[in-house]
Amino acid sequence: MPKDIFTMDDFDLKGKTLLLRVDINSPINPSTGEILDDTRICHHIKTIGELNNSKVVLLAHQSRPGKKDFTNMEKHAKKLSYRLNKKVNYIDDFFGSRALTKVKNMKKGDVVLLENARFYAEEHVLKGKDYSKQAGTHMVSHLAERADYFINDAFAAAHRAQPSLTGFTEVLPSLAGRVMEKEIEMLEKALHNKERPSIAILGGIKVFDTLEIMRNMLKNKVVDKVLTTGVVANIFLLARGHDLGEPNISFLEREVGEYEELTEQAKSLENEFGGKITVPRDLVVNEDGKRKAILLDDLPAKLRIFDIGLDTAVEYRKQILEAKNIILNGPAGVFEIEEFAVGTTIIYNAIAESKGFSVIGGGETVAAARNLNLEGKVDHISIGGGACISFLAGKTMPAIDALKHSKKLYDEGHYRK
Ligand code: 3PG
Ligand code: MG
């Protein structure tokens, strides 16, 4: 853990009132309101469980205004109670008198979950504004008055600057929770690991983000080589002058957007880092739901590309097994359909087998990893989607910066005034 951030080991938290920001934003069935997957909830259980001698006030958000799964936090409290094996009280308020009275009357060992932070205008209006302004909001100032520490465990939202994530650090000594701590530690380790060879396998459909990750990693010599898969690979094939065929071009137009701009970016990456970027040598198209292997010479394809080919997967596997540092983001193909999960499966299993240090990025990649039971076989699987991408791309992470800022303030005696 970087020395410029406090963790839960730095303070005696017994009996203290703690504001613990978690990210339990979960997929919800919009018609029944049921939480479909509680992976994120399960991750935070470790942090909450460790604080059983404190008074824990959980702050969280669910979705965004206007979305069908923009709900209150009642179901989350039920799931938390179940996973924690202890009652977590849901309060349908964040900084009004009901919430404040409840917090004031809490006893050691109590855990409460406040309302969806994004139900309140301040969370949106002061987004990205300077943190001292955020500290002056009702949602921050009223709650902070009743608490001793702010703990941020919401790594998956650490790329956002909103009062519930970055406002408390101005007014309360702030520390990283266990999820935040582990994410920073493991992702930093992957980015700074000096062992070689170091490779990244980058795929999936979020090509804009992925090209940023690629540039950051190659420029800063985090990796010596990038193996491309998924839609990312298709863009590099275009950049090398291959014609992917009409069905694939219209897919890119429809699902990825400005693919021509991406192709230009891919070309410039090739120019700058020539030889370090590998593209597949064979592909698989979807012929009536079945795999059909094609070579690059067979392009343009009349059918949609759904996976990397077997030769490519085997070659990538070999490189993964030789690597000492491995960073993966994004699946190799349409892994949700078993027939086309072959490339993804071979690559993920190679990572599990490899002795190198390995991290798998968040988002859709996590679902692929879960399907393959990779937990425990990979050094780290991030729970962040956008947050993990931002971290790997070397972007600023407001919530993490705010924690660093808080430590500085603490060391200067700011909170004692
Ligand atoms: C996420 O799921 O990506 C985080 O919870 C952040 O949510 P947001 O992308 O809506 O800010
Ligand atoms: Mg998101």
PDB file of C-alpha atoms in Angstrom, residues 217-354:
ATOM      1  CA  MET A 217       1.417   0.691 -20.750  1.00  0.00           C
ATOM      2  CA  LEU A 218       3.672   0.803 -23.806  1.00  0.00           C
ATOM      3  CA  LYS A 219       4.797   4.387 -23.225  1.00  0.00           C
ATOM      4  CA  ASN A 220       5.672   3.721 -19.594  1.00  0.00           C
ATOM      5  CA  LYS A 221       7.208   0.351 -20.407  1.00  0.00           C
ATOM      6  CA  VAL A 222       4.771  -1.450 -18.114  1.00  0.00           C
ATOM      7  CA  VAL A 223       4.658  -4.205 -20.725  1.00  0.00           C
ATOM      8  CA  ASP A 224       6.976  -5.239 -23.554  1.00  0.00           C
ATOM      9  CA  LYS A 225       4.202  -6.676 -25.614  1.00  0.00           C
ATOM     10  CA  VAL A 226       0.461  -6.403 -26.203  1.00  0.00           C
ATOM     11  CA  LEU A 227      -1.534  -9.346 -27.522  1.00  0.00           C
ATOM     12  CA  THR A 228      -4.783  -8.095 -29.049  1.00  0.00           C
ATOM     13  CA  THR A 229      -8.062 -10.005 -29.049  1.00  0.00           C
ATOM     14  CA  GLY A 230     -11.766  -9.281 -29.463  1.00  0.00           C
ATOM     15  CA  VAL A 231     -12.915  -6.101 -31.182  1.00  0.00           C
ATOM     16  CA  VAL A 232      -9.619  -4.426 -30.259  1.00  0.00           C
ATOM     17  CA  ALA A 233      -7.823  -6.926 -32.483  1.00  0.00           C
ATOM     18  CA  ASN A 234     -10.238  -6.239 -35.335  1.00  0.00           C
ATOM     19  CA  ILE A 235      -9.392  -2.544 -35.200  1.00  0.00           C
ATOM     20  CA  PHE A 236      -5.681  -3.367 -35.451  1.00  0.00           C
ATOM     21  CA  LEU A 237      -6.373  -5.658 -38.390  1.00  0.00           C
ATOM     22  CA  LEU A 238      -8.118  -2.731 -40.084  1.00  0.00           C
ATOM     23  CA  ALA A 239      -5.137  -0.524 -39.244  1.00  0.00           C
ATOM     24  CA  ARG A 240      -2.889  -3.037 -41.019  1.00  0.00           C
ATOM     25  CA  GLY A 241      -5.014  -2.780 -44.143  1.00  0.00           C
ATOM     26  CA  HIS A 242      -7.162  -5.916 -43.819  1.00  0.00           C
ATOM     27  CA  ASP A 243     -10.734  -5.633 -45.003  1.00  0.00           C
ATOM     28  CA  LEU A 244     -12.899  -7.268 -42.319  1.00  0.00           C
ATOM     29  CA  GLY A 245     -15.938  -7.562 -44.572  1.00  0.00           C
ATOM     30  CA  GLU A 246     -19.295  -5.817 -44.571  1.00  0.00           C
ATOM     31  CA  PRO A 247     -20.991  -7.571 -41.592  1.00  0.00           C
ATOM     32  CA  ASN A 248     -18.043  -6.685 -39.374  1.00  0.00           C
ATOM     33  CA  ILE A 249     -17.818  -3.100 -40.537  1.00  0.00           C
ATOM     34  CA  SER A 250     -21.515  -2.512 -39.922  1.00  0.00           C
ATOM     35  CA  PHE A 251     -21.125  -4.094 -36.484  1.00  0.00           C
ATOM     36  CA  LEU A 252     -18.331  -1.637 -35.703  1.00  0.00           C
ATOM     37  CA  GLU A 253     -20.396   1.276 -36.991  1.00  0.00           C
ATOM     38  CA  ARG A 254     -23.355   0.219 -34.881  1.00  0.00           C
ATOM     39  CA  GLU A 255     -21.738  -0.954 -31.651  1.00  0.00           C
ATOM     40  CA  VAL A 256     -18.410   0.826 -31.403  1.00  0.00           C
ATOM     41  CA  GLY A 257     -19.092   4.092 -33.182  1.00  0.00           C
ATOM     42  CA  GLU A 258     -16.221   6.027 -34.677  1.00  0.00           C
ATOM     43  CA  TYR A 259     -14.217   3.054 -35.797  1.00  0.00           C
ATOM     44  CA  GLU A 260     -12.336   5.038 -38.442  1.00  0.00           C
ATOM     45  CA  GLU A 261     -10.956   7.350 -35.775  1.00  0.00           C
ATOM     46  CA  LEU A 262     -10.023   4.280 -33.738  1.00  0.00           C
ATOM     47  CA  THR A 263      -8.279   2.771 -36.731  1.00  0.00           C
ATOM     48  CA  GLU A 264      -6.209   5.962 -37.054  1.00  0.00           C
ATOM     49  CA  GLN A 265      -5.290   5.735 -33.366  1.00  0.00           C
ATOM     50  CA  ALA A 266      -4.350   2.093 -33.828  1.00  0.00           C
ATOM     51  CA  LYS A 267      -2.120   3.063 -36.776  1.00  0.00           C
ATOM     52  CA  SER A 268      -0.351   5.670 -34.702  1.00  0.00           C
ATOM     53  CA  LEU A 269       0.212   3.146 -31.913  1.00  0.00           C
ATOM     54  CA  GLU A 270       1.659   0.742 -34.481  1.00  0.00           C
ATOM     55  CA  ASN A 271       3.969   3.481 -35.769  1.00  0.00           C
ATOM     56  CA  GLU A 272       5.138   4.422 -32.325  1.00  0.00           C
ATOM     57  CA  PHE A 273       5.470   0.951 -30.834  1.00  0.00           C
ATOM     58  CA  GLY A 274       5.913  -1.166 -33.954  1.00  0.00           C
ATOM     59  CA  GLY A 275       6.559  -4.820 -33.292  1.00  0.00           C
ATOM     60  CA  LYS A 276       5.185  -4.698 -29.776  1.00  0.00           C
ATOM     61  CA  ILE A 277       1.563  -5.124 -30.788  1.00  0.00           C
ATOM     62  CA  THR A 278       0.469  -8.590 -31.899  1.00  0.00           C
ATOM     63  CA  VAL A 279      -2.680  -9.282 -33.915  1.00  0.00           C
ATOM     64  CA  PRO A 280      -4.407 -12.660 -34.356  1.00  0.00           C
ATOM     65  CA  ARG A 281      -3.239 -14.765 -37.269  1.00  0.00           C
ATOM     66  CA  ASP A 282      -6.557 -16.595 -37.558  1.00  0.00           C
ATOM     67  CA  LEU A 283     -10.163 -15.887 -36.613  1.00  0.00           C
ATOM     68  CA  VAL A 284     -13.482 -17.602 -36.092  1.00  0.00           C
ATOM     69  CA  VAL A 285     -16.711 -16.457 -37.710  1.00  0.00           C
ATOM     70  CA  ASN A 286     -20.241 -17.365 -36.710  1.00  0.00           C
ATOM     71  CA  GLU A 287     -21.795 -19.648 -39.320  1.00  0.00           C
ATOM     72  CA  ASP A 288     -25.342 -20.473 -38.198  1.00  0.00           C
ATOM     73  CA  GLY A 289     -24.222 -20.539 -34.569  1.00  0.00           C
ATOM     74  CA  LYS A 290     -21.184 -22.749 -35.264  1.00  0.00           C
ATOM     75  CA  ARG A 291     -17.482 -21.930 -35.349  1.00  0.00           C
ATOM     76  CA  LYS A 292     -15.892 -21.560 -38.727  1.00  0.00           C
ATOM     77  CA  ALA A 293     -12.147 -20.926 -38.773  1.00  0.00           C
ATOM     78  CA  ILE A 294     -10.722 -18.456 -41.254  1.00  0.00           C
ATOM     79  CA  LEU A 295      -7.232 -17.162 -42.007  1.00  0.00           C
ATOM     80  CA  LEU A 296      -6.351 -13.527 -42.570  1.00  0.00           C
ATOM     81  CA  ASP A 297      -5.975 -14.404 -46.247  1.00  0.00           C
ATOM     82  CA  ASP A 298      -9.667 -15.372 -46.302  1.00  0.00           C
ATOM     83  CA  LEU A 299     -10.684 -11.800 -45.429  1.00  0.00           C
ATOM     84  CA  PRO A 300     -12.991  -9.986 -46.194  1.00  0.00           C
ATOM     85  CA  ALA A 301     -15.342 -12.180 -44.162  1.00  0.00           C
ATOM     86  CA  LYS A 302     -18.942 -12.638 -45.213  1.00  0.00           C
ATOM     87  CA  LEU A 303     -19.905 -13.475 -41.631  1.00  0.00           C
ATOM     88  CA  ARG A 304     -19.376 -11.833 -38.259  1.00  0.00           C
ATOM     89  CA  ILE A 305     -16.131 -12.509 -36.407  1.00  0.00           C
ATOM     90  CA  PHE A 306     -16.967 -14.042 -33.007  1.00  0.00           C
ATOM     91  CA  ASP A 307     -13.646 -15.309 -31.675  1.00  0.00           C
ATOM     92  CA  ILE A 308      -9.911 -15.523 -32.258  1.00  0.00           C
ATOM     93  CA  GLY A 309      -8.722 -18.650 -34.040  1.00  0.00           C
ATOM     94  CA  LEU A 310      -7.165 -21.696 -32.429  1.00  0.00           C
ATOM     95  CA  ASP A 311      -3.628 -21.064 -33.719  1.00  0.00           C
ATOM     96  CA  THR A 312      -3.744 -17.578 -32.265  1.00  0.00           C
ATOM     97  CA  ALA A 313      -5.090 -18.805 -28.934  1.00  0.00           C
ATOM     98  CA  VAL A 314      -2.364 -21.463 -28.718  1.00  0.00           C
ATOM     99  CA  GLU A 315       0.337 -18.923 -29.592  1.00  0.00           C
ATOM    100  CA  TYR A 316      -1.001 -16.466 -26.998  1.00  0.00           C
ATOM    101  CA  ARG A 317      -1.115 -19.267 -24.434  1.00  0.00           C
ATOM    102  CA  LYS A 318       2.571 -19.962 -25.016  1.00  0.00           C
ATOM    103  CA  GLN A 319       3.462 -16.305 -24.462  1.00  0.00           C
ATOM    104  CA  ILE A 320       1.307 -16.132 -21.329  1.00  0.00           C
ATOM    105  CA  LEU A 321       3.030 -19.190 -19.844  1.00  0.00           C
ATOM    106  CA  GLU A 322       6.427 -17.561 -20.422  1.00  0.00           C
ATOM    107  CA  ALA A 323       5.447 -14.193 -18.979  1.00  0.00           C
ATOM    108  CA  LYS A 324       6.351 -13.003 -15.462  1.00  0.00           C
ATOM    109  CA  ASN A 325       3.781 -10.190 -15.396  1.00  0.00           C
ATOM    110  CA  ILE A 326       0.384 -10.472 -17.068  1.00  0.00           C
ATOM    111  CA  ILE A 327      -2.357  -7.876 -17.321  1.00  0.00           C
ATOM    112  CA  LEU A 328      -5.623  -8.819 -18.995  1.00  0.00           C
ATOM    113  CA  ASN A 329      -8.577  -6.656 -19.883  1.00  0.00           C
ATOM    114  CA  GLY A 330     -11.542  -7.720 -21.998  1.00  0.00           C
ATOM    115  CA  PRO A 331     -12.600 -11.071 -23.435  1.00  0.00           C
ATOM    116  CA  ALA A 332     -11.235 -12.546 -26.679  1.00  0.00           C
ATOM    117  CA  GLY A 333     -14.610 -13.120 -28.285  1.00  0.00           C
ATOM    118  CA  VAL A 334     -18.329 -13.484 -27.665  1.00  0.00           C
ATOM    119  CA  PHE A 335     -17.677 -15.601 -24.563  1.00  0.00           C
ATOM    120  CA  GLU A 336     -21.314 -15.445 -23.434  1.00  0.00           C
ATOM    121  CA  ILE A 337     -22.046 -18.036 -26.152  1.00  0.00           C
ATOM    122  CA  GLU A 338     -20.236 -21.265 -25.305  1.00  0.00           C
ATOM    123  CA  GLU A 339     -19.380 -22.053 -28.906  1.00  0.00           C
ATOM    124  CA  PHE A 340     -17.383 -18.820 -29.113  1.00  0.00           C
ATOM    125  CA  ALA A 341     -15.806 -18.868 -25.657  1.00  0.00           C
ATOM    126  CA  VAL A 342     -12.891 -21.047 -26.785  1.00  0.00           C
ATOM    127  CA  GLY A 343     -10.347 -18.241 -27.250  1.00  0.00           C
ATOM    128  CA  THR A 344     -11.300 -16.576 -23.965  1.00  0.00           C
ATOM    129  CA  THR A 345     -11.182 -19.921 -22.135  1.00  0.00           C
ATOM    130  CA  ILE A 346      -7.746 -20.885 -23.468  1.00  0.00           C
ATOM    131  CA  ILE A 347      -6.310 -17.485 -22.564  1.00  0.00           C
ATOM    132  CA  TYR A 348      -7.866 -17.352 -19.096  1.00  0.00           C
ATOM    133  CA  ASN A 349      -6.805 -20.888 -18.276  1.00  0.00           C
ATOM    134  CA  ALA A 350      -3.268 -20.095 -19.405  1.00  0.00           C
ATOM    135  CA  ILE A 351      -3.256 -17.129 -17.004  1.00  0.00           C
ATOM    136  CA  ALA A 352      -4.495 -19.373 -14.207  1.00  0.00           C
ATOM    137  CA  GLU A 353      -1.729 -21.886 -15.000  1.00  0.00           C
ATOM    138  CA  SER A 354       1.019 -19.336 -15.413  1.00  0.00           C
TER     139      SER A 354
END
